[in-house]
Every structure is written in structure tokens, then in C-alpha cells.
CSV table of C-alpha atoms and ligand atoms in Angstrom, one decimal:
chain,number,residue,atom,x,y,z
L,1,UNK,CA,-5.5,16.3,27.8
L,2,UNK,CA,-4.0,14.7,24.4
L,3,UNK,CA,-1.7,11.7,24.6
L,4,UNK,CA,-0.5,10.0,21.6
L,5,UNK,CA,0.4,6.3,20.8
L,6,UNK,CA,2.1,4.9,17.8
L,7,UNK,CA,1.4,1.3,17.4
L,8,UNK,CA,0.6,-1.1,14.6
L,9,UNK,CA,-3.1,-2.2,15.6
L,10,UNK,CA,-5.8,-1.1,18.2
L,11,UNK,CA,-8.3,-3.7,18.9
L,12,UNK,CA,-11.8,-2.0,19.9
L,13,UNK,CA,-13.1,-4.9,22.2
L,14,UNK,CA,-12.1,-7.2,24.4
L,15,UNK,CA,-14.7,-10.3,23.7
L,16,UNK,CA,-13.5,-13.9,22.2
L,17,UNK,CA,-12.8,-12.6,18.8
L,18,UNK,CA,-10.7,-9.5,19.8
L,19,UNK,CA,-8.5,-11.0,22.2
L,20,UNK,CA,-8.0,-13.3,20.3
L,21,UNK,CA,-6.7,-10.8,17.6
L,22,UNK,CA,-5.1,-8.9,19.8
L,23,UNK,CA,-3.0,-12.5,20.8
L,24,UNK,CA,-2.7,-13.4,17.6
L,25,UNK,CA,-1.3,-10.4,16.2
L,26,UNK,CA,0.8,-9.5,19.6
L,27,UNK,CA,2.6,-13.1,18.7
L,28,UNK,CA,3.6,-11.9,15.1
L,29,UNK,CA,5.5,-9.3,16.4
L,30,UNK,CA,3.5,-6.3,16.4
L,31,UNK,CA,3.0,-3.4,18.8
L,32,UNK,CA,-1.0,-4.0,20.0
L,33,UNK,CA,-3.2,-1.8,21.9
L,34,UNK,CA,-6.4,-3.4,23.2
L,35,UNK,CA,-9.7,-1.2,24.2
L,36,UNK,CA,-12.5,-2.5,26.5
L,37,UNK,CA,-14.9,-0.6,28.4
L,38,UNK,CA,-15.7,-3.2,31.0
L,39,UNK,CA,-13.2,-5.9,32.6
L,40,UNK,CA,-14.8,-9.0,32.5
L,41,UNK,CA,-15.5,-11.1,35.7
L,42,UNK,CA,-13.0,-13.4,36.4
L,43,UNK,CA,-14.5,-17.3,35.6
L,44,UNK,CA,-15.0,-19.0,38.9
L,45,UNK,CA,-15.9,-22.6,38.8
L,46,UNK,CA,-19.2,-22.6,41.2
L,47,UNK,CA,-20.6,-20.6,38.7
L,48,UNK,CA,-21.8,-21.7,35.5
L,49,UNK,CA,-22.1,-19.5,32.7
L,50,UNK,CA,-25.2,-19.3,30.8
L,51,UNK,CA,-23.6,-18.1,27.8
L,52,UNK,CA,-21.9,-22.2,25.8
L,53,UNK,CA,-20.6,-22.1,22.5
L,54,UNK,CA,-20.0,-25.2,20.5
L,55,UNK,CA,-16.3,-25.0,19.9
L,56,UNK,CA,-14.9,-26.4,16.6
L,57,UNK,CA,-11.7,-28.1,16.5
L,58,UNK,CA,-9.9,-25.4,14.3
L,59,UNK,CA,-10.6,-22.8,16.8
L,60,UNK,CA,-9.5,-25.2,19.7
L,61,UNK,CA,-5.9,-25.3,17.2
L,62,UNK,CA,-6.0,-21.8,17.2
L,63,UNK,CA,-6.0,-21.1,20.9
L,64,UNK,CA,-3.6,-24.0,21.2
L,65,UNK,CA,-1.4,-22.0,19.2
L,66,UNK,CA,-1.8,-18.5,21.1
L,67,UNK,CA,-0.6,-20.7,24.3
L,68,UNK,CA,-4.3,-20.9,25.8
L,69,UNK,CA,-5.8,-23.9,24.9
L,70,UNK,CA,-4.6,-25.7,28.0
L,71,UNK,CA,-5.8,-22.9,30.8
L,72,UNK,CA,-9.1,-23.3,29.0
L,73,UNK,CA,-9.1,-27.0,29.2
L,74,UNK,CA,-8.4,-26.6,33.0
L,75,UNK,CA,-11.2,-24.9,33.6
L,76,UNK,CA,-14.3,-26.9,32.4
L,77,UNK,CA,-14.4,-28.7,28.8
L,78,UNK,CA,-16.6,-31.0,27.7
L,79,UNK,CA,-16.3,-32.6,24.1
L,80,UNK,CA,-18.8,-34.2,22.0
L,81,UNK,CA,-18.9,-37.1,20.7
L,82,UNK,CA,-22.0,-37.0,18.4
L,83,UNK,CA,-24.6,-34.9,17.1
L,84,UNK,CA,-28.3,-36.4,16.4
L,85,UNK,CA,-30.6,-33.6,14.0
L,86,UNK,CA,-34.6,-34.3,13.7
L,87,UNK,CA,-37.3,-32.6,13.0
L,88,UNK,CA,-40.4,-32.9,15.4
L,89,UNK,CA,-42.8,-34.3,12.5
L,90,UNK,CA,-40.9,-37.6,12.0
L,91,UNK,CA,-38.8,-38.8,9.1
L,92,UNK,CA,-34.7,-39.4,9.2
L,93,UNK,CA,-32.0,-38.4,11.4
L,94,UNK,CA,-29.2,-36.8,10.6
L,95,UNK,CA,-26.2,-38.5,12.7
L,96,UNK,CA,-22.6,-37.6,13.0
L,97,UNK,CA,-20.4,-40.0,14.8
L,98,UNK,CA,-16.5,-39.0,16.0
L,99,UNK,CA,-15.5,-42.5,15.5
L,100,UNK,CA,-16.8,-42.7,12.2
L,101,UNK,CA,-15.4,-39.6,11.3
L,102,UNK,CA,-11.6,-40.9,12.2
L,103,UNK,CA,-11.7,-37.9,15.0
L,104,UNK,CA,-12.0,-38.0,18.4
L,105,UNK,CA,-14.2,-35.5,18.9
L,106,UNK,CA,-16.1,-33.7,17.2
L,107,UNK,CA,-16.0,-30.3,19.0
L,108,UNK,CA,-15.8,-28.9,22.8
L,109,UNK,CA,-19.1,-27.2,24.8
L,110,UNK,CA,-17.4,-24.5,26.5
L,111,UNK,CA,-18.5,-21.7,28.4
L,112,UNK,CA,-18.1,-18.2,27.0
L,113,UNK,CA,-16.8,-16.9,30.5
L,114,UNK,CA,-14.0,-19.4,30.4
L,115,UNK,CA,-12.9,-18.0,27.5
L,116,UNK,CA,-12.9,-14.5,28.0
L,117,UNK,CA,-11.0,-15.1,31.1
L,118,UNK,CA,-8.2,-17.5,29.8
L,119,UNK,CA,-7.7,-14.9,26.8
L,120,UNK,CA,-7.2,-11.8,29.0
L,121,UNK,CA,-5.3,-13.6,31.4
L,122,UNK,CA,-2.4,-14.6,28.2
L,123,UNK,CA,-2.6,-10.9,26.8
L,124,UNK,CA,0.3,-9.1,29.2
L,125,UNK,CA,2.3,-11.8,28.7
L,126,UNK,CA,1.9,-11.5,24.6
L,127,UNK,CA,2.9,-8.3,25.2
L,128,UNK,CA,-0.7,-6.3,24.4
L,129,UNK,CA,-1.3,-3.3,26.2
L,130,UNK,CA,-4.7,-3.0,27.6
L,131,UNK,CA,-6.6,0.1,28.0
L,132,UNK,CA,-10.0,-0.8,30.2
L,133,UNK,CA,-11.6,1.1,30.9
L,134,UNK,CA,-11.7,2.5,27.5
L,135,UNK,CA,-14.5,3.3,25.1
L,136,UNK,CA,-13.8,5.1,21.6
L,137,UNK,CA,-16.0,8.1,20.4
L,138,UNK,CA,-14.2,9.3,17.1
L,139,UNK,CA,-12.4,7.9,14.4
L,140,UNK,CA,-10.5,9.9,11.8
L,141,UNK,CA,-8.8,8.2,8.8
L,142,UNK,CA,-5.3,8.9,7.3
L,143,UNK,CA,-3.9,7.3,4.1
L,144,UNK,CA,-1.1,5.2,6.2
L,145,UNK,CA,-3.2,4.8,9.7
L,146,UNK,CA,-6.6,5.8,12.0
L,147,UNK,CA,-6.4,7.9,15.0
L,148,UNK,CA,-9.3,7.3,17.8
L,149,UNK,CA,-9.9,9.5,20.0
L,150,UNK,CA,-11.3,8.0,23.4
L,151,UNK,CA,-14.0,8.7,26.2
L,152,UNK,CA,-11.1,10.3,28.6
L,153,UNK,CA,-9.9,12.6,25.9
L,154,UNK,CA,-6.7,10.9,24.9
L,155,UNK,CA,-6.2,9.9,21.3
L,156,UNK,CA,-4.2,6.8,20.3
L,157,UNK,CA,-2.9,6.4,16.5
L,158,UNK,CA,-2.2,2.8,15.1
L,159,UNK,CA,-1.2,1.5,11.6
L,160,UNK,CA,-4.8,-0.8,11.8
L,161,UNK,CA,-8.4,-0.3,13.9
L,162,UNK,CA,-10.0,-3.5,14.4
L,163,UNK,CA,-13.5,-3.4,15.3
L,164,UNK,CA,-14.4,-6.9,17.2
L,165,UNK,CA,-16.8,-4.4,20.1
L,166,UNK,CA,-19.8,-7.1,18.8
L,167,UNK,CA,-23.0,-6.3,17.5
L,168,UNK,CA,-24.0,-3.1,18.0
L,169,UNK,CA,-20.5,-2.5,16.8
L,170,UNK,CA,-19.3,1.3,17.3
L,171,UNK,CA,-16.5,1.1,15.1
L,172,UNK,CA,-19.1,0.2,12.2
L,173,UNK,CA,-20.5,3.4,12.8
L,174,UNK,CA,-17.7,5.5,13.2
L,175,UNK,CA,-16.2,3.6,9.9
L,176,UNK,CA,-19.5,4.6,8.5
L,177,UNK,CA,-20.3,0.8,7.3
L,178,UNK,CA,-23.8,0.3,6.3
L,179,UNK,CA,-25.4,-3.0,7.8
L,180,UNK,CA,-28.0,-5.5,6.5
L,181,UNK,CA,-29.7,-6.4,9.8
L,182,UNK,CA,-32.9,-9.2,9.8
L,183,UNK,CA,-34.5,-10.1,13.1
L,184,UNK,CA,-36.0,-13.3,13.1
L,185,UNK,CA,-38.6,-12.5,15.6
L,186,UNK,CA,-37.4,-15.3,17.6
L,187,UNK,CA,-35.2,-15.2,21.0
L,188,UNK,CA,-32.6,-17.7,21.8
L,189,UNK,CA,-33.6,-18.9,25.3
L,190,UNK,CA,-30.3,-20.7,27.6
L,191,UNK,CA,-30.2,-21.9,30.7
L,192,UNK,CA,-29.0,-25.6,32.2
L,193,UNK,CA,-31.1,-28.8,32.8
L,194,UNK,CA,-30.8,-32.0,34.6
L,195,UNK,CA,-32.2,-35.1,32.5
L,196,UNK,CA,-33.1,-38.7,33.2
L,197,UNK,CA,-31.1,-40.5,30.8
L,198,UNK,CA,-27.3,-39.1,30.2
L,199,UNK,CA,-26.6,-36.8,27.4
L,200,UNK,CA,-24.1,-39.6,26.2
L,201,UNK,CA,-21.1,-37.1,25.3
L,202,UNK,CA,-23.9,-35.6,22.3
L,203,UNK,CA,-25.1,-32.9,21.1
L,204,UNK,CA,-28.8,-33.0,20.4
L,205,UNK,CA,-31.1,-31.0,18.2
L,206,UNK,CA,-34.5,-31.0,17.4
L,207,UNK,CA,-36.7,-28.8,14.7
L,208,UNK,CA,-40.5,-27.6,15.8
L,209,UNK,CA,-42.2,-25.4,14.0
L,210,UNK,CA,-41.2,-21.9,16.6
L,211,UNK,CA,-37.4,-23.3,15.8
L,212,UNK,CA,-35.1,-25.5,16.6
L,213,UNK,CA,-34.3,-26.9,20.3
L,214,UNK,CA,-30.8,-27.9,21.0
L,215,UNK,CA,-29.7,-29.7,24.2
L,216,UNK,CA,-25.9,-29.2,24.7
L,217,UNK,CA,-23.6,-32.2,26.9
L,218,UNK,CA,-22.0,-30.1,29.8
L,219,UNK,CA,-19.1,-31.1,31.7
L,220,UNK,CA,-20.9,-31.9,35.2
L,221,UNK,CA,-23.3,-33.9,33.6
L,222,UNK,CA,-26.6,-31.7,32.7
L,223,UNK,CA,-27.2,-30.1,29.5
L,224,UNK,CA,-27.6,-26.4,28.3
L,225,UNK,CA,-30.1,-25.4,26.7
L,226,UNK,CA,-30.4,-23.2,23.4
L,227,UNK,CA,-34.0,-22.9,22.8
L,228,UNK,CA,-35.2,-21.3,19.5
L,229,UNK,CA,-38.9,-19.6,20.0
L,230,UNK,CA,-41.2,-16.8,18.6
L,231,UNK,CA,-40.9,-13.5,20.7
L,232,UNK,CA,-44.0,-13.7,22.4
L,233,UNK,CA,-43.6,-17.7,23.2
L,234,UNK,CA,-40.1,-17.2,24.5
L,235,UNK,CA,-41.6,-14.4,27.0
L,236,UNK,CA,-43.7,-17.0,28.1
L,237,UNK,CA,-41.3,-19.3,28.6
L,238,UNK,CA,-39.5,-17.6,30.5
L,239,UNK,CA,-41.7,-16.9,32.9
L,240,UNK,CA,-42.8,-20.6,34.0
L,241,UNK,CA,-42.2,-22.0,37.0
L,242,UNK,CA,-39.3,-24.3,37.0
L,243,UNK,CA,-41.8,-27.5,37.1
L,244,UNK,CA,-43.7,-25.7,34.5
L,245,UNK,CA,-40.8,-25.2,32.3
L,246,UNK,CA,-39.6,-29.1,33.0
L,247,UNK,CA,-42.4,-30.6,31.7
L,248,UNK,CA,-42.6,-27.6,28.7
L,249,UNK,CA,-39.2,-28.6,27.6
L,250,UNK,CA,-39.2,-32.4,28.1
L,251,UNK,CA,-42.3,-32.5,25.3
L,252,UNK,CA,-40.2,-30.0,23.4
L,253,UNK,CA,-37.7,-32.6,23.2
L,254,UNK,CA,-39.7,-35.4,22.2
L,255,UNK,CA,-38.6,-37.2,25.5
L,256,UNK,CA,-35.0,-38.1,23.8
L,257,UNK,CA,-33.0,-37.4,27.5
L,258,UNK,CA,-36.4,-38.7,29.5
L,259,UNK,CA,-37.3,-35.8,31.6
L,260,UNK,CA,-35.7,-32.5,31.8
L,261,UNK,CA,-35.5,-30.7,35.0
L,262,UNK,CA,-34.1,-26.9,35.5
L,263,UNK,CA,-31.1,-26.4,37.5
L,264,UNK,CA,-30.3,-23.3,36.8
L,265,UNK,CA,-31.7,-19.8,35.9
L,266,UNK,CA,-32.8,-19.2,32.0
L,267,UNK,CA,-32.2,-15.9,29.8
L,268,UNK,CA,-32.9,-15.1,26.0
L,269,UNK,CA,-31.3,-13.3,23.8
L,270,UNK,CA,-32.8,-11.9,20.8
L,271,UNK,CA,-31.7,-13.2,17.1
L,272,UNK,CA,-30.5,-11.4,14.0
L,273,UNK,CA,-29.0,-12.0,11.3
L,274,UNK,CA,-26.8,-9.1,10.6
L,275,UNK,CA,-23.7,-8.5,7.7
L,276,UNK,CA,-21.5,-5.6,7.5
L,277,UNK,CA,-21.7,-4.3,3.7
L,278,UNK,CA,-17.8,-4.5,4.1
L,279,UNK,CA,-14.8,-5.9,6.8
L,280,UNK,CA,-12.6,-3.3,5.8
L,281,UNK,CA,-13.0,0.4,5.0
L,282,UNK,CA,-9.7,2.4,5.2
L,283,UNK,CA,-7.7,1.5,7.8
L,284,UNK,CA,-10.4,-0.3,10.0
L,285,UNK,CA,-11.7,-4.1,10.1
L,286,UNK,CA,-14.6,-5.3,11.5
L,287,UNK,CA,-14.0,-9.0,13.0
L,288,UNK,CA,-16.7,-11.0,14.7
L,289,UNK,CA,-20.5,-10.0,15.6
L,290,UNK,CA,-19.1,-6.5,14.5
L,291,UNK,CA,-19.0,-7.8,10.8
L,292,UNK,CA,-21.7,-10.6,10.9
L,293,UNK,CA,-24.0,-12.3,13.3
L,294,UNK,CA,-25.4,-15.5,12.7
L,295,UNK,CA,-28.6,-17.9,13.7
L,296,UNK,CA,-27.1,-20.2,16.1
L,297,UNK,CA,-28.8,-23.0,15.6
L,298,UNK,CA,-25.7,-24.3,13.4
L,299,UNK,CA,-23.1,-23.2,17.0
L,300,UNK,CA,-21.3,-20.8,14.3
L,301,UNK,CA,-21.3,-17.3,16.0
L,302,UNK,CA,-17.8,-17.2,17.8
L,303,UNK,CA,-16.4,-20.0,15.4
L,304,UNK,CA,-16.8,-17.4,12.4
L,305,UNK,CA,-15.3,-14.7,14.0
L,306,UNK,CA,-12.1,-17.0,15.3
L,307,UNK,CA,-11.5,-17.3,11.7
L,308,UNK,CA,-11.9,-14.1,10.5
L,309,UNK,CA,-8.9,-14.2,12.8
L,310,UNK,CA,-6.9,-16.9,11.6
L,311,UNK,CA,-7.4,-15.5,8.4
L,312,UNK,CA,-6.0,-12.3,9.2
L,313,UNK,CA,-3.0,-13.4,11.4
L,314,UNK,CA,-2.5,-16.0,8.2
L,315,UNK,CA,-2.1,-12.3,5.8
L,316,UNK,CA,0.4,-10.8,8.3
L,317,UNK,CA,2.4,-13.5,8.2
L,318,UNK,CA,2.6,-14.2,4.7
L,319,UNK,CA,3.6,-10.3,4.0
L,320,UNK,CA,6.1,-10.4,7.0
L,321,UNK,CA,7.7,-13.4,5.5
L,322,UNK,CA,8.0,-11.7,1.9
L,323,UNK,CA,9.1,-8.5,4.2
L,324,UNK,CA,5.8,-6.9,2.2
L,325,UNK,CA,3.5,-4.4,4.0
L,326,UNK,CA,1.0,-6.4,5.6
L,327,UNK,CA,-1.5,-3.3,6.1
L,328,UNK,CA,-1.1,-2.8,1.9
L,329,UNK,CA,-5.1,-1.9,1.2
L,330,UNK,CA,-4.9,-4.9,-1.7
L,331,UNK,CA,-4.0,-7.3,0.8
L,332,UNK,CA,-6.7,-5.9,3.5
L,333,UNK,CA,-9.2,-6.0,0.0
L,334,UNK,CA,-8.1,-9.7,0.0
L,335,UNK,CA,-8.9,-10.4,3.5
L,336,UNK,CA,-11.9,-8.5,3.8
L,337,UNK,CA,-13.1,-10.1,0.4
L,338,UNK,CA,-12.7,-14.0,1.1
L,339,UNK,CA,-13.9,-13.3,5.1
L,340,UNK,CA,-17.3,-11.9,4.0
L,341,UNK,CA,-18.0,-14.2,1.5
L,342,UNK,CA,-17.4,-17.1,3.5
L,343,UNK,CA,-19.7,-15.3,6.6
L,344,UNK,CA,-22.6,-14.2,4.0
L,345,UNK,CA,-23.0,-17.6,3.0
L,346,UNK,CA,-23.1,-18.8,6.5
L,347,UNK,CA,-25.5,-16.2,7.9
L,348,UNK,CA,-28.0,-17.0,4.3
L,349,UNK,CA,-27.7,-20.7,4.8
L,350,UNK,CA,-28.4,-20.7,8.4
L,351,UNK,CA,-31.3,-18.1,8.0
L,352,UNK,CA,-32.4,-20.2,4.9
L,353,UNK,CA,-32.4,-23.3,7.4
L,354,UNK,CA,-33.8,-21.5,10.0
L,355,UNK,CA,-37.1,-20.8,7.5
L,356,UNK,CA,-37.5,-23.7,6.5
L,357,UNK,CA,-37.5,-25.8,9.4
L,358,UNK,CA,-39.0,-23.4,11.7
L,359,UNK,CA,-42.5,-23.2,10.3
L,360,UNK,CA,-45.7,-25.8,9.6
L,361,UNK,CA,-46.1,-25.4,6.0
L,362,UNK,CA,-47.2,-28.0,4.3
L,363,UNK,CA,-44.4,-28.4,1.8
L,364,UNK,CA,-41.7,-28.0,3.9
L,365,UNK,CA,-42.9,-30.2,6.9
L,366,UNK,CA,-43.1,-33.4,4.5
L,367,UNK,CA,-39.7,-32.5,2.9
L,368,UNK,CA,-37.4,-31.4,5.7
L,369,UNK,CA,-37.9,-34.8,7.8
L,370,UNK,CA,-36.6,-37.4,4.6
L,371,UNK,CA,-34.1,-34.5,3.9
L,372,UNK,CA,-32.4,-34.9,6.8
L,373,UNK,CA,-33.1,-39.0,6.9
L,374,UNK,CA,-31.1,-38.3,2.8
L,375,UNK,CA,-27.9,-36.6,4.6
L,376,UNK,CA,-27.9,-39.0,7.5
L,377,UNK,CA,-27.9,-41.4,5.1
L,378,UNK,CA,-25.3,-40.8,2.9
L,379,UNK,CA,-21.6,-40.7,4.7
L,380,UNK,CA,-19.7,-38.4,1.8
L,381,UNK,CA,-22.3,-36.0,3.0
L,382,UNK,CA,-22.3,-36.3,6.4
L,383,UNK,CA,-18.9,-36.0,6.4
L,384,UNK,CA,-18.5,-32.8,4.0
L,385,UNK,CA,-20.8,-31.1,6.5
L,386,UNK,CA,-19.0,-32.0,9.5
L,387,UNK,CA,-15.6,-30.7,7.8
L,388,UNK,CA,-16.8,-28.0,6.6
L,389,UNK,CA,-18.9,-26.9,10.7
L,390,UNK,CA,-15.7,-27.9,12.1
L,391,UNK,CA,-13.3,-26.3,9.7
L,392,UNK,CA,-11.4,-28.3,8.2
W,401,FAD,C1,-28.4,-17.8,22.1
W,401,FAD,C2,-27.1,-17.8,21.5
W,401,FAD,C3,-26.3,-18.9,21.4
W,401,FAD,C4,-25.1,-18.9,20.7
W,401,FAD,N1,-24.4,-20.1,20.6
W,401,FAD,C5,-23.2,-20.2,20.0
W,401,FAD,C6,-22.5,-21.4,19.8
W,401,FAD,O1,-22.9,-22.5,20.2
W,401,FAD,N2,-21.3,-21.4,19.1
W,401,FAD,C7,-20.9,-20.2,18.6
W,401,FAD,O2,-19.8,-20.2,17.9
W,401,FAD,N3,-21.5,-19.0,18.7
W,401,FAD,C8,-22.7,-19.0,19.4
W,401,FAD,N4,-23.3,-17.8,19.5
W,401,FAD,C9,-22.8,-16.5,19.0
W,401,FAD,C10,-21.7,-15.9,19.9
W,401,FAD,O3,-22.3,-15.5,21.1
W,401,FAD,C11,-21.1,-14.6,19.2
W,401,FAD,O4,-20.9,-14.9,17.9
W,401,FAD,C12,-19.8,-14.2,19.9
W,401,FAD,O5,-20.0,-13.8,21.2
W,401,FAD,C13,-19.2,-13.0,19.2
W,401,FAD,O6,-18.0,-12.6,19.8
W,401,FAD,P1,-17.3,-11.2,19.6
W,401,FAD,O7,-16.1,-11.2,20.4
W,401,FAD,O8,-17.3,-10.8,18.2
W,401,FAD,O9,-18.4,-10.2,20.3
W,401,FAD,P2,-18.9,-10.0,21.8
W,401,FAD,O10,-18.9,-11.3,22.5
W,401,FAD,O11,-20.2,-9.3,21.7
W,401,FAD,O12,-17.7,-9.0,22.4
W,401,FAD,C14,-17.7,-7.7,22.1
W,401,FAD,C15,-16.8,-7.0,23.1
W,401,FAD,O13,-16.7,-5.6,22.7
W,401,FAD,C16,-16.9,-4.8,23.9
W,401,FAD,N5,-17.5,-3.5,23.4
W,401,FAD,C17,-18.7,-3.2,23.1
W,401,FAD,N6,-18.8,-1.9,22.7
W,401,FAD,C18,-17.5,-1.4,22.8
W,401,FAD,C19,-17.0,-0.1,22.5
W,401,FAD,N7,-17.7,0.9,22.1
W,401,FAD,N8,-15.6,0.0,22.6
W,401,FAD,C20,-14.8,-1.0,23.0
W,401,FAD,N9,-15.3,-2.2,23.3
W,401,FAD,C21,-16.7,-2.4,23.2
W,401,FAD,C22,-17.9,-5.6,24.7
W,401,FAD,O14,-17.8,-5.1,26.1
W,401,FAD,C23,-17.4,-7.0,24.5
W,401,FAD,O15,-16.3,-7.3,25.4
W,401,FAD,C24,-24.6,-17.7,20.2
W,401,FAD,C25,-25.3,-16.5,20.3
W,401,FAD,C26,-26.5,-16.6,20.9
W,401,FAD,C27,-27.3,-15.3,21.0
């Protein structure tokens, strides 16, 4: 059985970044399709998701301005206030202060569950159609569109394909976009802890040689946990008893909360660094962990691919307000061109970081502590790095 749609875009995946898109495009006036194999589970409150992004103030704009911000911020939000950076073998600290800044926050822990949910909730209003389940298994390209042809043997045709279906990224395939993957042998472990002291509205992070450990404030007052570790330590890890991984984790931390207690279950999640050789090819994009994937140890993954979005929905509305053709391949080129720059710089500098704090060379150990004490020190700094993680 063949059925055909015209529209302008089909979104392949229904994560942050794509419904996102798929909002943010919807709201410009186009006719949008969205394509997602598995619904997610609706966000219940009891339940904490494991899964917190550090949520930049840009992004927060954006979602303010697809009409969600405010079902997110009824669910659960919490914002921080500060961020303290050291590195286990001593020297400076590298502090960033809202109040110093001129902002009132910083950014917003939220849980990626929340989001999801808030985001598919707004997208029949916007007008999207969604097709779920729905999972894509050819791709043919035309000079003025892409037909996909799905699981159930119907085929849809749309003007544009974005890819935002995450890593392993189908689309990439079927677009037939090479990828420069790295795995940094380390696993991102998460999970949420109760601590003696309060987290005090911050966002700590400390360097060790197996990588960095970063204690996230949460709304009900306990902190989650990404913990940066070799393979074989995070296996370990993992497999502690909770009193085991307590005490594990409050030395990890150098103490800075008092102790840390487990209060919920843990996971890991491997880490790469990954970058599409291209966004765009023909009449597809790739958005999101489908274009690049990041080290989070800088809270960048999901912020990265909100702005490939705001970048794009910024392209459609500057042809649609010259009444140009906003799918012209120059102006895709343009996109694609400024969106991977900006995400291959992020992905280097974050893997760069990554080496040279994560490791008990000589050299680096004596340098990275009074590097960090140098941009703590210096407020034009400080400041230039927090604009530039928080997007401004
Ligand atoms: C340990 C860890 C901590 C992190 N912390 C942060 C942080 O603090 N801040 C931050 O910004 N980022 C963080 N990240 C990164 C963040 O998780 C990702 O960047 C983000 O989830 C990417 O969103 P996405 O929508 O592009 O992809 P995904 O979330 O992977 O969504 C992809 C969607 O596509 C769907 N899909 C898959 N295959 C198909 C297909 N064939 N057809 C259709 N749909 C498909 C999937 O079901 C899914 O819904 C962290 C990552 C890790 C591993």
C-alpha cells in the first residue's frame, strides 16, 4: 500500500531537538510531518528521570517562544545560581556567580523526560502531524524535495528531511554522510544523591584523573550526578552497593557537599565524540546528536542541537520575509556551514578539555589547577565563557 504526502518538512525523530523543529518550523507557517518510532512516556512527577541537562538561558528563550516554556517550568525546574570548577590536585577555582554576572540565573537543571513530554504535548496544537509509530527505511533524493519511504510501506514526500533520530542517526545513513566518531573509553555514569550540606542553588564540578565529576542542584533538594570514568572503572561502579558507592563518590568529591548518599538507581551511558562530515546533503539536515555529539562535561549536548534549531527557524524566516525560497541549497549551504563550524569547535574543545584534565601527566596536572585559578581570576574571562555556554 502507497500513500503519498506533500508537505514542506518531515522531521525523522521525536527527541528535544526534533520537536523542537518540528514546533519551530510548524509556527512559521509550514506544513510539518513528524516521525517517531516509539511514544515517549508521559513525565509523572514521582518519578525522577535519570537523564538532567543543564539548560542554557537561550534555549529556555527558545521554548518560551514555541509556547512551552511555562508547561516545562510547571513541572520541575531548578536554576543555578553558580558554578564552582576544580581540579582534584589543588590550585584555583574557576567561579561563576549570577549576581555578578547581572543575571539571575545562570541556567535551569531539568530533566530530559519533562521535556520530551512538554514538546509533544504543544505539537497538535502547532499544527504538526505526527506519525508514531513510524520508522523510515529509504530515502530517495529529487532536485526540489526527498521522498521516504516507511516501515508500513507508505511513502511520504516533503520539500525538507530533517534528521534529528540522535546518534546512531538513520537518516545519516540513508543520506549517505560519512561520520568522524571518537570514543573516549569513558561512560558517563547518572543517578541522584542525597548530601549533607545543601547544594546551595550550584552546579559543582570536579576534575580527577578518570574525568571529571559533576554534582548537579535538583529541584527536591538532592543532586544528580554525571560521573565521568574509564570503561572498566565505571563497570565497577556501578556495581557497588549503595553504601559502597556513598562513600566512593563523597571522596570523589573531595567532601565539597559532606557526604553523599544514593537515592536513586545509577545508569551509564557510553561517550563519543561524533561529527557528521556535513548537516546538509540534498534535501536532508541532520540536527542534534544526528549531526554531532559532544563530551558532556561542559552540559552542551541538547543546548547545541536547540541551536542548530534556532538557527534554522532564524533562515526560514529571513527568506519568508524577502518571500525568497527558504529550502534554496545556498541558503541550506549557509546553515549547514555556520552550524557545523560552531558544533566542531565545541565537540574539539570539550574533547581537548576532556584530555587534558582527565589524565595524571605530569605537565598537565601542575598546569591545569593555576589554569583554572587564571580564569577564575580574571572576570572579562569568566564572563566571555559564561556568554558564550549560555548563548549569548
Ligand atoms: C551522560 C550524559 C549527560 C548529558 N548531559 C547533558 C547536559 O547536561 N546538557 C546537555 O545539553 N546535553 C547533555 N547530554 C547530551 C544530550 O543527552 C543529547 O545531546 C540530546 O539528548 C540530543 O537530543 P536529540 O533530540 O538530538 O537526540 P535524542 O535524544 O537521541 O533523540 C532522538 C530521537 O529520535 C528517535 N529515533 C531514533 N531512531 C529513529 C528512526 N530510525 N526514525 C525515527 N526516529 C528515530 C528516538 O526514538 C528519539 O526520540 C548528555 C549526554 C550524556 C550521555
Amino acid at each position: 500500500m502507497t500513500r503519498r504526502a506533500r508537505l514542506d518538512i518531515a522531521v525523522v525523530g521525536g527527541g528535544v531537538v526534533g520537536c523542537a523543529a518540528a514546533l519551530a518550523l510548524a509556527r512559521l507557517g509550514l506544513q510539518v510531518t513528524l516521525l517517531e518510532p516509539r511514544e515517549p512516556p508521559r513525565w509523572q512527577a514521582v518519578t525522577r528521570d535519570l537523564r538532567v541537562y543543564a539548560f542554557a538561558p537561550d534555549n529556555a528563550a527558545l521554548l518560551a517562544s514555541l509556547g512551552v516554556w511555562d508547561a516545562v517550568r510547571a513541572g520541575r525546574l531548578q536554576p543555578y545560581r553558580r558554578m564552582r570548577v576544580w581540579d582534584a590536585a589543588g590550585g584555583g577555582e574557576l567561579a561563576f556567580d549570577a549576581d555578578r554576572l547581572g543575571v539571575r540565573e545562570l541556567g535551569w537543571i531539568v530533566e530530559h523526560g519533562l521535556l520530551v513530554d512538554r514538546l509533544w504535548a504543544a505539537l497538535p496544537g502547532a499544527g504538526v502531524q505526527v506519525r508514531c509509530p513510524a520508522s523510515v527505511v529509504a530515502l530517495e533524493q529529487h532536485d526540489d524535495g526527498a521522498r521516504l519511504r516507511l516501515e508500513d510501506g507508505t511513502t511520504l514526500d516533503a520539500r525538507l528531511v530533517l534528521g534529528a533520530d540522535g546518534a546512531a542517526s538513520s537518516m545519516r545513513t540513508l543520506a549517505g554522510i560519512d561520520l568522524d566518531a571518537r570514543d573516549y573509553g569513558q561512560r558517563g555514569v547518572v543517578g541522584f544523591v542525597a548530601s549533607e550540606l545543601p547544594h546551595d542553588d550550584t552546579a559543582w564540578q570536579r576534575f580527577m584523573p578518570g574525568g571529571p565529576l559533576a554534582l548537579l542542584p535538583f529541584a527536591d533538594g538532592d543532586s544528580s550526578i554525571v560521573w565521568t570514568l574509564p570503561d572498566a572503572d565505571a563497570a565497577r561502579v556501578l556495581a557497588l552497593d549503595d553504601e559502597a558507592f556513598g562513600r566512593t563518590l563523597t571522596s570523589a568529591s573531595g567532601g565539597r557537599l559532606g557526604a553523599l548518599r544514593a537515592t536513586s538507581a545509577r545508569a551509564a551511558f557510553p561517550l563519543r565524540r561524533q561529527l557528521a562530515a556535513t548537516h546538509v546533503e540534498g534535501r536532508v539536515l541532520l540536527l542534534g546528536d544526528a549531526a554531532h555529539v559532544v563530551h558532556p562535561l561542559a552540559g552542551q549536548g541538547v543546548n547545541l542541537g536547540l541551536r542548530d534549531v534556532s538557527a534554522l527557524a532564524d533562515t526560514v524566516r529571513a527568506a519568508q520575509s524577502r518571500q525568497a525560497d527558504y529550502a534554496s541549497p545556498q541558503r541550506l549551504a549557509r546553515w549547514a556551514r555556520a552550524r557545523r563550524s560552531e558544533n566542531a569547535i565545541a565537540a574539539h574543545a570539550f574533547g581537548a578539555i576532556n584530555r587534558v584534565f582527565s589524565n595524571d601527566d605530569f605537565a598537565a596536572t601542575v598546569l591545569r589547577g593555576p589554569l583554572l585559578g587564571l580564569a577564575g581570576r580574571l572576570p572579562p574571562l569568566a564572563r566571555a565563557l559564561w556568554r558564550h555556554a549560555a548563548g549569548a
